[in-house]
Amino acid sequence: MRQQPWRKWMFTGLSVAMVVPMLAACTGDGESSSAEKRVLRIGVLYGGEDNEPWFRQQYTDIFEFNNGNIEIQIVPAIDYNSMAYQRSGEQQKQPDPYEEMQKLLNGDNPVDVVMTEYNMLRRLVLDNSLKQLDPLMQEDGFNVDDYVPSVLKGIKTAGEGNIYALTPTFTSSALYYNKKIFADAGVEPPTDGMQWPDAFNKARLVTKGEGAERTYGFMMNRWGGEGFYDMQTYVEPLQLRMFDEKAEKMLVNSDQWANAWETISALYRDKIIPNQMELQSAMSESSMVEGPVNPFSYDPFLSGKVAMMVGDYYYLNELKRAQQSESNIEGFEMIDWDVVTMPEHPEKPGVGSSIYLSGLMGINSKAQNPDDAWEYVKFVNSEAWAKLRSRSVNEMVARQEFLKPREGMDYNLAAFYTMEPAQSTSAELEAAYRKYPNIYEVISLGQPLFQEVVEDKKSTKEALAEWETQGDAKLQEMKANAAASEEGGSDDAGGGTATEVETKEETTEAEATPAG
């Protein structure tokens, strides 16, 4: 679970006009029994004036409506507006998100509730920044027995076996597959709990044809075509590090990295996974076929060009649109599909990748209004709230009772919530990314080397050794630049343009982020 600023959780929300009457019925007419006016301050990692209305609609308006004597204030640790503009040629120092959050928690006017990210939760727990919720839950009889086990386990793992935060929603990825392709090939379809070697073996068995007629066995995402970044999805549960926690030494020249490179490069070399050029060629030829325009011809999975594909929960929307449009598109035949859990590594059974907790909420240990803070956390994570949020087409609710397949669709919904999330990146490694904002250059050094392995121009061993050498030199260069900048008082700690390392499920660049 990688860093995800809450502005990136902008999934289509519930209309306040629709849900206020329903939730008000759970608590009364919207008026509090107490006339005392109180303030509840909610700290978020990223925010700004432009995004606050959306956040309120998603998370606070209904609670505030039902508690007329409580005023909710949204306080961002990092304000986007203050970072939006800078002078030409000016380097902007990247703020430390954790340090900024600590200011909200420990300042003169500390926030009461904190909405945090999974990769920050464990650090907050270790620093005693959050109240343990277990005693409050027990006292109020607040039950989480129906929470999705993998979500609850992830929360407890970060909390040393205890609960310090709760999330009402989450999202994840699973393995979509085309039933007909497997049936035609006489190959057993994928199953839940399948290991990666088995998945790739099946992919080889169902791959067939040449050129535009080729059916590929596998794609690591719906856009496809970039093996080096596909590999990040593959190794995420293994938490393979590209460099040490201080960003001083490369760690890629190892047997584990070599095995990963060999596995993924072979799939590209043997055209089991299409590269970008092959994929574009296949899609272009499909769209040029005479006859009515097929709006889904750009989609390799819906076009029947790929047997298995890693896709997120949101992809169900595309499949539903295709299903509903089948009768309106001449010549288009909806594929017969289903979904299973992400394949797992033998050394990490039950651990998946691309699992995101959408809004972890905890209570500040120094909260000025801890009672209302708990009432708020309890409300947003209640069964009533989950029932309403279960209508979302973009994310799943954490309470398993309200998880149901999309209307008119039949698929293995459990595939999206069975896997356990991979552990978060260490605090030291996160600090290295902030200190050297252009550290992506070290990561990108591996991309052309990986391609040379695919093209049989270099062996995996040679490529990894070269990446190690080049990476060590780049890390030392960044360290020297940072030291010189500190001496000179410059904000340019990395010696290059600051680039935020994005989360994997948001952009294609995000897949360059190493797993741990």
Coordinates of C-alpha atoms in Angstrom, one line a residue:
M1 CA 0.0 0.0 0.0
R2 CA 1.8 3.0 -1.3
Q3 CA 1.5 6.6 -0.5
Q4 CA -1.9 8.0 -1.7
P5 CA -2.8 11.6 -1.0
W6 CA -6.5 11.8 -0.2
R7 CA -7.1 14.0 -3.3
K8 CA -6.4 10.9 -5.3
W9 CA -9.2 9.1 -3.7
M10 CA -11.7 11.1 -5.7
F11 CA -14.0 8.3 -6.5
T12 CA -17.6 9.2 -7.4
G13 CA -19.3 9.7 -4.1
L14 CA -22.8 9.5 -2.7
S15 CA -25.0 12.5 -3.1
V16 CA -25.6 14.2 0.2
A17 CA -29.2 14.9 -0.8
M18 CA -29.8 11.2 -1.2
V19 CA -28.1 9.9 2.0
V20 CA -28.7 12.6 4.6
P21 CA -32.4 11.6 5.2
M22 CA -31.4 7.9 5.5
L23 CA -28.6 8.4 8.0
A24 CA -30.5 11.1 9.9
A25 CA -33.1 8.4 10.6
C26 CA -30.4 6.5 12.4
T27 CA -29.6 9.3 14.8
G28 CA -32.6 11.5 15.0
D29 CA -33.7 14.7 13.2
G30 CA -30.2 16.2 12.8
E31 CA -30.2 18.1 16.1
S32 CA -27.9 17.1 18.9
S33 CA -29.2 16.6 22.4
S34 CA -26.6 19.0 23.8
A35 CA -26.6 22.7 23.1
E36 CA -22.9 23.0 23.7
K37 CA -21.0 24.0 20.6
R38 CA -17.8 22.0 20.0
V39 CA -15.1 21.9 17.3
L40 CA -13.8 18.7 15.8
R41 CA -10.6 19.1 13.9
I42 CA -9.7 16.5 11.2
G43 CA -6.2 16.4 9.9
V44 CA -5.5 15.1 6.4
L45 CA -2.2 14.6 4.8
Y46 CA -2.8 16.6 1.6
G47 CA -5.6 19.1 1.0
G48 CA -6.5 22.6 0.0
E49 CA -9.4 25.0 -0.3
D50 CA -10.4 23.6 -3.8
N51 CA -10.6 20.0 -2.5
E52 CA -12.2 20.6 0.8
P53 CA -15.9 20.6 -0.5
W54 CA -15.3 17.1 -2.0
F55 CA -13.8 15.8 1.2
R56 CA -16.7 17.1 3.3
Q57 CA -19.2 15.6 1.0
Q58 CA -17.5 12.2 1.1
Y59 CA -16.6 12.1 4.8
T60 CA -18.1 14.8 7.1
D61 CA -21.3 16.5 5.9
I62 CA -23.7 13.8 7.1
F63 CA -22.0 13.6 10.5
E64 CA -22.1 17.3 10.9
F65 CA -25.8 17.4 9.8
N66 CA -26.6 14.8 12.5
N67 CA -24.6 16.7 15.1
G68 CA -25.7 20.3 14.8
N69 CA -23.6 21.4 17.7
I70 CA -20.3 20.2 16.2
E71 CA -18.3 22.3 13.8
I72 CA -15.9 20.3 11.7
Q73 CA -12.6 21.9 10.6
I74 CA -10.5 20.2 7.9
V75 CA -6.8 20.9 8.3
P76 CA -4.3 19.7 5.7
A77 CA -0.7 18.9 6.7
I78 CA 0.4 19.9 3.2
D79 CA -1.6 22.5 1.4
Y80 CA -1.6 22.0 -2.4
N81 CA -2.2 25.7 -3.0
S82 CA 1.1 26.6 -1.3
M83 CA 2.9 24.2 -3.6
A84 CA 1.1 25.0 -6.9
Y85 CA 3.3 27.8 -8.2
Q86 CA 7.0 28.6 -8.1
R87 CA 9.3 31.0 -9.9
S88 CA 10.9 29.9 -13.1
G89 CA 14.0 27.9 -12.5
E90 CA 13.3 27.7 -8.8
Q91 CA 13.7 24.4 -7.0
Q92 CA 11.0 23.6 -4.5
K93 CA 12.0 21.5 -1.5
Q94 CA 9.8 18.5 -1.0
P95 CA 8.1 18.7 2.4
D96 CA 8.4 15.7 4.7
P97 CA 4.8 14.4 5.0
Y98 CA 5.4 12.7 8.3
E99 CA 7.0 15.8 9.8
E100 CA 4.1 17.9 8.6
M101 CA 1.6 15.5 10.0
Q102 CA 3.4 15.6 13.4
K103 CA 2.9 19.3 13.4
L104 CA -0.8 18.8 13.2
L105 CA -0.7 16.2 15.9
N106 CA 1.5 18.1 18.4
G107 CA 1.1 21.8 17.7
D108 CA -0.6 24.4 19.8
N109 CA -4.0 23.5 18.3
P110 CA -3.7 19.8 17.6
V111 CA -6.2 18.0 15.4
D112 CA -8.5 15.4 16.9
V113 CA -8.9 12.9 14.1
V114 CA -6.2 12.1 11.6
M115 CA -6.8 10.6 8.2
T116 CA -3.5 8.8 7.2
E117 CA -2.0 6.5 4.7
Y118 CA -1.1 2.9 5.3
N119 CA 2.6 3.4 4.9
M120 CA 2.5 6.1 7.6
L121 CA 0.2 4.2 10.1
R122 CA 2.9 1.9 11.6
R123 CA 5.2 4.9 12.2
L124 CA 2.5 6.8 13.9
V125 CA 1.8 3.8 16.1
L126 CA 5.4 3.4 17.1
D127 CA 5.7 7.1 18.0
N128 CA 2.6 6.8 20.2
S129 CA 0.8 9.4 18.1
L130 CA -2.5 7.6 18.0
K131 CA -5.0 6.3 20.6
Q132 CA -5.5 2.6 20.6
L133 CA -9.1 2.0 19.5
D134 CA -9.6 -1.5 20.9
P135 CA -10.6 -0.4 24.4
L136 CA -13.1 2.2 23.0
M137 CA -14.6 -0.5 20.6
Q138 CA -15.0 -2.9 23.5
E139 CA -16.6 -0.3 25.8
D140 CA -19.1 0.7 23.1
G141 CA -19.7 -2.8 21.7
F142 CA -18.4 -1.6 18.3
N143 CA -18.0 -4.8 16.4
V144 CA -15.6 -5.3 13.5
D145 CA -16.0 -9.1 13.2
D146 CA -17.6 -8.6 9.8
Y147 CA -14.7 -6.6 8.5
V148 CA -12.9 -8.0 5.5
P149 CA -10.2 -10.2 7.2
S150 CA -7.4 -9.0 4.9
V151 CA -8.2 -5.4 5.7
L152 CA -8.4 -6.0 9.4
K153 CA -5.2 -8.0 9.3
G154 CA -3.4 -5.2 7.5
I155 CA -4.5 -2.7 10.1
K156 CA -3.5 -4.9 13.0
T157 CA -0.2 -5.7 11.5
A158 CA 0.6 -2.0 11.4
G159 CA -0.6 -1.7 14.9
E160 CA 1.5 -4.5 16.5
G161 CA -1.6 -6.7 16.8
N162 CA -3.9 -3.8 17.9
I163 CA -6.2 -1.4 16.1
Y164 CA -5.2 2.2 15.9
A165 CA -7.2 3.2 12.9
L166 CA -10.2 2.1 10.8
T167 CA -11.1 2.5 7.2
P168 CA -14.6 2.4 5.7
T169 CA -13.4 1.6 2.2
F170 CA -10.6 -0.1 0.3
T171 CA -9.7 -1.2 -3.3
S172 CA -7.5 -3.8 -4.8
S173 CA -6.7 -5.7 -7.9
A174 CA -7.3 -9.3 -9.0
L175 CA -6.7 -11.6 -12.1
Y176 CA -9.4 -11.4 -14.8
Y177 CA -9.5 -14.2 -17.3
N178 CA -11.3 -15.2 -20.5
K179 CA -13.2 -18.5 -20.0
K180 CA -13.5 -19.3 -23.7
I181 CA -9.8 -19.0 -24.5
F182 CA -9.0 -21.6 -21.8
A183 CA -11.9 -23.8 -22.9
D184 CA -10.8 -23.7 -26.5
A185 CA -7.2 -24.5 -25.5
G186 CA -8.3 -27.4 -23.2
V187 CA -6.4 -25.7 -20.3
E188 CA -7.8 -25.6 -16.8
P189 CA -8.7 -22.0 -16.0
P190 CA -7.0 -20.0 -13.3
T191 CA -8.0 -20.5 -9.6
D192 CA -7.9 -18.6 -6.4
G193 CA -4.6 -19.0 -4.5
M194 CA -2.7 -19.9 -7.7
Q195 CA 1.1 -19.3 -7.6
W196 CA 2.9 -17.1 -10.1
P197 CA 4.7 -20.0 -11.8
D198 CA 1.4 -21.8 -12.4
A199 CA -0.2 -18.6 -13.8
F200 CA 2.7 -18.1 -16.2
N201 CA 2.6 -21.8 -17.3
K202 CA -1.0 -21.4 -18.1
A203 CA -0.3 -18.2 -20.0
R204 CA 2.2 -20.1 -22.2
L205 CA -0.3 -22.9 -22.9
V206 CA -3.1 -20.6 -24.2
T207 CA -0.8 -18.3 -26.2
K208 CA -1.2 -18.9 -30.0
G209 CA -1.2 -17.3 -33.4
E210 CA 0.9 -14.7 -35.1
G211 CA 0.7 -11.0 -35.8
A212 CA -2.7 -9.4 -35.5
E213 CA -4.2 -12.9 -35.0
R214 CA -2.1 -13.7 -31.9
T215 CA -3.8 -14.3 -28.6
Y216 CA -1.5 -13.4 -25.7
G217 CA -1.5 -15.3 -22.4
F218 CA -1.0 -12.5 -19.9
M219 CA -0.9 -8.8 -19.2
M220 CA 0.2 -7.2 -15.9
N221 CA -2.2 -4.3 -16.3
R222 CA -4.9 -3.2 -18.8
W223 CA -2.5 -0.9 -20.7
G224 CA 0.4 -3.3 -20.9
G225 CA 3.6 -3.2 -22.8
E226 CA 6.4 -2.2 -20.4
G227 CA 8.2 -5.2 -18.8
F228 CA 10.4 -3.2 -16.4
Y229 CA 7.4 -1.6 -14.7
D230 CA 5.4 -4.9 -14.9
M231 CA 8.1 -6.4 -12.8
Q232 CA 7.3 -4.0 -10.0
T233 CA 3.8 -5.5 -9.7
Y234 CA 5.4 -8.9 -9.7
V235 CA 7.9 -8.2 -6.9
E236 CA 5.8 -5.9 -4.7
P237 CA 4.8 -8.7 -2.2
L238 CA 8.5 -9.8 -2.0
Q239 CA 9.5 -6.3 -1.0
L240 CA 12.7 -6.4 -3.0
R241 CA 14.8 -3.3 -2.5
M242 CA 16.6 -1.5 -5.2
F243 CA 18.9 0.3 -2.8
D244 CA 19.5 0.3 1.0
E245 CA 17.6 2.4 3.4
K246 CA 20.1 5.2 3.4
A247 CA 20.1 5.3 -0.4
E248 CA 23.9 4.7 -0.5
K249 CA 24.2 1.3 -2.1
M250 CA 22.4 -0.6 -4.7
L251 CA 20.9 -4.0 -3.8
V252 CA 19.8 -5.2 -7.2
N253 CA 22.6 -7.6 -8.0
S254 CA 21.0 -10.5 -6.1
D255 CA 19.5 -13.9 -6.8
Q256 CA 16.0 -12.7 -6.0
W257 CA 16.3 -9.8 -8.5
A258 CA 17.8 -12.1 -11.1
N259 CA 15.0 -14.6 -10.8
A260 CA 12.4 -11.8 -11.2
W261 CA 14.2 -10.4 -14.3
E262 CA 14.6 -13.8 -15.8
T263 CA 10.9 -14.6 -15.3
I264 CA 9.4 -11.4 -16.7
S265 CA 11.9 -10.9 -19.5
A266 CA 11.3 -14.4 -20.8
L267 CA 7.6 -13.8 -21.0
Y268 CA 8.2 -10.7 -23.2
R269 CA 10.9 -12.4 -25.2
D270 CA 8.6 -15.3 -26.0
K271 CA 5.7 -13.0 -26.7
I272 CA 3.5 -14.4 -23.9
I273 CA 3.0 -10.8 -22.8
P274 CA 2.8 -8.2 -25.6
N275 CA 5.2 -5.3 -25.7
Q276 CA 3.8 -1.8 -26.5
M277 CA 4.5 -2.0 -30.2
E278 CA 2.8 -5.4 -30.6
L279 CA -0.1 -4.3 -28.5
Q280 CA -0.6 -1.1 -30.5
S281 CA -0.3 -3.0 -33.8
A282 CA -2.9 -5.6 -32.7
M283 CA -5.4 -3.0 -31.5
S284 CA -4.9 -0.8 -34.7
E285 CA -5.6 -3.8 -37.0
S286 CA -8.6 -4.7 -35.0
S287 CA -10.0 -1.2 -35.2
M288 CA -9.4 -1.1 -39.0
V289 CA -11.6 -4.1 -39.7
E290 CA -14.5 -3.2 -42.0
G291 CA -17.9 -2.9 -40.4
P292 CA -19.4 -1.0 -37.5
V293 CA -17.1 0.8 -35.1
N294 CA -16.4 -1.3 -32.0
P295 CA -15.8 1.1 -29.1
F296 CA -14.1 -1.6 -27.1
S297 CA -11.5 -2.6 -29.8
Y298 CA -8.8 -0.7 -27.9
D299 CA -9.2 -3.0 -24.9
P300 CA -7.1 -6.1 -25.3
F301 CA -9.1 -8.1 -22.8
L302 CA -12.5 -7.2 -24.1
S303 CA -11.3 -7.8 -27.6
G304 CA -10.3 -11.3 -26.7
K305 CA -6.6 -10.7 -27.4
V306 CA -5.4 -11.7 -24.0
A307 CA -6.3 -14.6 -21.8
M308 CA -5.4 -13.2 -18.3
M309 CA -5.0 -9.7 -17.1
V310 CA -4.3 -8.1 -13.8
G311 CA -7.0 -5.4 -13.3
D312 CA -8.3 -3.3 -10.5
Y313 CA -11.8 -3.2 -9.0
Y314 CA -12.7 -0.2 -11.2
Y315 CA -12.3 -2.2 -14.3
L316 CA -15.6 -3.9 -13.5
N317 CA -17.2 -0.6 -14.7
E318 CA -15.8 -1.1 -18.2
L319 CA -17.0 -4.7 -18.3
K320 CA -20.4 -3.7 -17.2
R321 CA -20.6 -1.0 -19.9
A322 CA -19.5 -3.6 -22.5
Q323 CA -22.1 -6.0 -21.3
Q324 CA -24.9 -3.4 -21.5
S325 CA -23.8 -2.3 -24.9
E326 CA -23.5 -5.7 -26.6
S327 CA -26.9 -5.5 -28.2
N328 CA -26.3 -2.0 -29.6
I329 CA -22.9 -2.8 -31.2
E330 CA -23.2 -4.8 -34.4
G331 CA -20.6 -7.5 -34.5
F332 CA -19.6 -7.2 -30.9
E333 CA -19.8 -10.2 -28.7
M334 CA -19.3 -9.9 -25.0
I335 CA -16.6 -12.2 -23.7
D336 CA -17.3 -14.8 -21.0
W337 CA -15.1 -13.9 -18.1
D338 CA -14.4 -14.3 -14.4
V339 CA -11.9 -13.2 -11.9
V340 CA -9.6 -14.9 -9.3
T341 CA -7.2 -13.8 -6.7
M342 CA -3.8 -12.3 -7.7
P343 CA -1.2 -15.1 -8.0
E344 CA 1.0 -15.4 -5.0
H345 CA 4.7 -16.1 -4.5
P346 CA 5.6 -19.4 -2.8
E347 CA 7.7 -17.6 -0.2
K348 CA 4.8 -15.1 0.5
P349 CA 1.6 -17.2 0.5
G350 CA -1.6 -15.2 0.7
V351 CA 0.1 -11.8 0.1
G352 CA -1.1 -9.8 -2.8
S353 CA -0.2 -6.4 -4.4
S354 CA -2.1 -3.2 -5.3
I355 CA -4.3 -3.2 -2.2
Y356 CA -5.2 0.3 -0.9
L357 CA -7.0 1.4 2.2
S358 CA -8.8 4.5 1.1
G359 CA -9.2 6.4 4.3
L360 CA -7.6 5.2 7.5
M361 CA -8.9 7.2 10.4
G362 CA -7.3 7.4 13.9
I363 CA -7.6 9.6 16.9
N364 CA -4.7 11.8 18.0
S365 CA -3.2 10.8 21.4
K366 CA -3.3 14.6 22.2
A367 CA -6.8 15.2 20.8
Q368 CA -8.5 18.1 22.5
N369 CA -11.9 16.6 21.7
P370 CA -11.4 12.8 21.9
D371 CA -15.0 12.0 22.7
D372 CA -16.4 13.5 19.5
A373 CA -13.4 12.1 17.6
W374 CA -14.4 8.6 18.6
E375 CA -18.0 9.2 17.7
Y376 CA -16.9 10.4 14.3
V377 CA -14.6 7.5 13.6
K378 CA -17.3 5.1 14.9
F379 CA -20.0 6.7 12.7
V380 CA -18.0 6.7 9.4
N381 CA -17.0 3.1 10.0
S382 CA -20.5 2.0 11.0
E383 CA -22.8 -0.6 9.4
A384 CA -25.2 2.2 8.3
W385 CA -22.4 4.1 6.6
A386 CA -21.1 0.9 5.0
K387 CA -24.6 0.0 3.6
L388 CA -24.8 3.3 1.8
R389 CA -21.2 3.3 0.6
S390 CA -21.6 -0.2 -0.8
R391 CA -23.3 1.4 -3.8
S392 CA -20.0 2.8 -4.9
V393 CA -18.8 1.5 -8.2
N394 CA -15.2 2.5 -7.6
E395 CA -14.2 1.0 -4.2
M396 CA -15.4 -1.6 -1.8
V397 CA -16.6 -1.2 1.8
A398 CA -14.6 -2.8 4.6
R399 CA -17.7 -4.5 6.1
Q400 CA -18.0 -7.8 4.3
E401 CA -21.8 -8.1 4.8
F402 CA -22.4 -5.3 2.3
L403 CA -20.0 -6.6 -0.4
K404 CA -22.1 -7.8 -3.4
P405 CA -21.4 -8.3 -7.1
R406 CA -22.5 -5.4 -9.4
E407 CA -26.1 -5.6 -10.4
G408 CA -26.6 -7.9 -13.4
M409 CA -23.1 -9.4 -13.1
D410 CA -21.9 -12.7 -11.8
Y411 CA -18.3 -13.0 -10.8
N412 CA -16.0 -14.1 -8.0
L413 CA -16.2 -11.0 -5.8
A414 CA -14.1 -12.6 -3.0
A415 CA -11.1 -12.4 -5.4
F416 CA -10.8 -8.7 -4.6
Y417 CA -10.7 -9.0 -0.8
T418 CA -9.0 -12.3 0.0
M419 CA -5.4 -11.4 -0.3
E420 CA -3.4 -9.9 2.5
P421 CA -1.7 -6.5 1.8
A422 CA 2.1 -6.3 1.5
Q423 CA 3.9 -4.5 4.2
S424 CA 4.6 -0.8 3.9
T425 CA 7.9 0.8 3.0
S426 CA 10.3 1.5 6.0
A427 CA 10.5 5.0 7.4
E428 CA 14.2 5.2 6.5
L429 CA 13.4 4.4 2.8
E430 CA 10.7 6.9 2.7
A431 CA 13.1 9.5 4.1
A432 CA 15.5 8.7 1.3
Y433 CA 12.9 9.4 -1.3
R434 CA 12.2 12.8 0.2
K435 CA 15.9 13.6 0.6
Y436 CA 16.6 12.7 -3.0
P437 CA 13.4 13.7 -5.0
N438 CA 15.1 12.8 -8.3
I439 CA 16.0 9.3 -7.1
Y440 CA 13.7 8.0 -9.9
E441 CA 16.8 8.5 -12.1
V442 CA 18.4 5.6 -10.2
I443 CA 15.4 3.5 -10.8
S444 CA 15.1 4.4 -14.5
L445 CA 18.7 3.2 -15.1
G446 CA 17.3 -0.3 -15.0
Q447 CA 14.8 0.2 -17.8
P448 CA 17.0 0.1 -20.8
L449 CA 19.1 -2.6 -19.3
F450 CA 16.0 -4.8 -18.8
Q451 CA 15.1 -4.2 -22.5
E452 CA 18.5 -5.4 -23.5
V453 CA 17.9 -8.6 -21.6
V454 CA 14.6 -9.0 -23.4
E455 CA 16.4 -8.6 -26.7
D456 CA 19.1 -11.0 -25.7
K457 CA 21.8 -8.3 -25.9
K458 CA 22.8 -8.9 -22.3
S459 CA 22.5 -11.6 -19.8
T460 CA 20.5 -10.9 -16.7
K461 CA 23.7 -11.2 -14.6
E462 CA 25.5 -8.6 -16.8
A463 CA 22.5 -6.2 -16.8
L464 CA 22.1 -6.3 -13.0
A465 CA 25.8 -5.8 -12.4
E466 CA 25.8 -2.8 -14.7
W467 CA 22.7 -1.4 -13.0
E468 CA 24.4 -1.9 -9.6
T469 CA 27.5 0.0 -10.9
Q470 CA 25.6 2.9 -12.5
G471 CA 23.2 3.1 -9.6
D472 CA 26.0 3.3 -7.0
A473 CA 27.6 6.1 -8.9
K474 CA 24.3 8.0 -9.2
L475 CA 23.5 7.6 -5.5
Q476 CA 26.9 8.9 -4.5
E477 CA 26.5 11.8 -6.9
M478 CA 23.1 12.7 -5.3
K479 CA 24.7 12.4 -1.8
A480 CA 27.5 14.8 -2.7
N481 CA 25.0 17.2 -4.3
A482 CA 22.8 17.1 -1.2
A483 CA 25.8 17.8 1.0
A484 CA 26.9 20.7 -1.2
S485 CA 23.3 22.1 -1.2
E486 CA 23.1 22.0 2.6
E487 CA 26.4 23.8 2.9
G488 CA 25.3 26.4 0.4
G489 CA 21.8 26.7 1.9
S490 CA 20.1 25.6 -1.3
D491 CA 16.7 23.9 -1.3
D492 CA 17.9 21.6 -4.1
A493 CA 18.7 18.5 -2.1
G494 CA 18.7 16.1 -5.0
G495 CA 20.6 17.9 -7.8
G496 CA 17.7 17.8 -10.2
T497 CA 14.0 18.5 -10.7
A498 CA 11.9 17.4 -7.8
T499 CA 9.6 14.6 -8.9
E500 CA 7.1 13.0 -6.6
V501 CA 7.0 9.2 -6.8
E502 CA 3.4 8.5 -7.5
T503 CA 1.3 5.5 -6.4
K504 CA 1.2 2.5 -8.7
E505 CA -2.5 2.3 -9.5
E506 CA -2.7 6.0 -10.5
T507 CA -0.2 6.5 -13.3
T508 CA 2.1 4.4 -15.5
E509 CA 5.1 6.2 -14.0
A510 CA 3.9 5.0 -10.6
E511 CA 4.9 1.5 -11.4
A512 CA 8.5 2.5 -11.3
T513 CA 8.3 2.7 -7.5
P514 CA 10.2 -0.1 -5.9
A515 CA 8.3 -2.5 -3.5
G516 CA 10.0 -1.7 -0.2

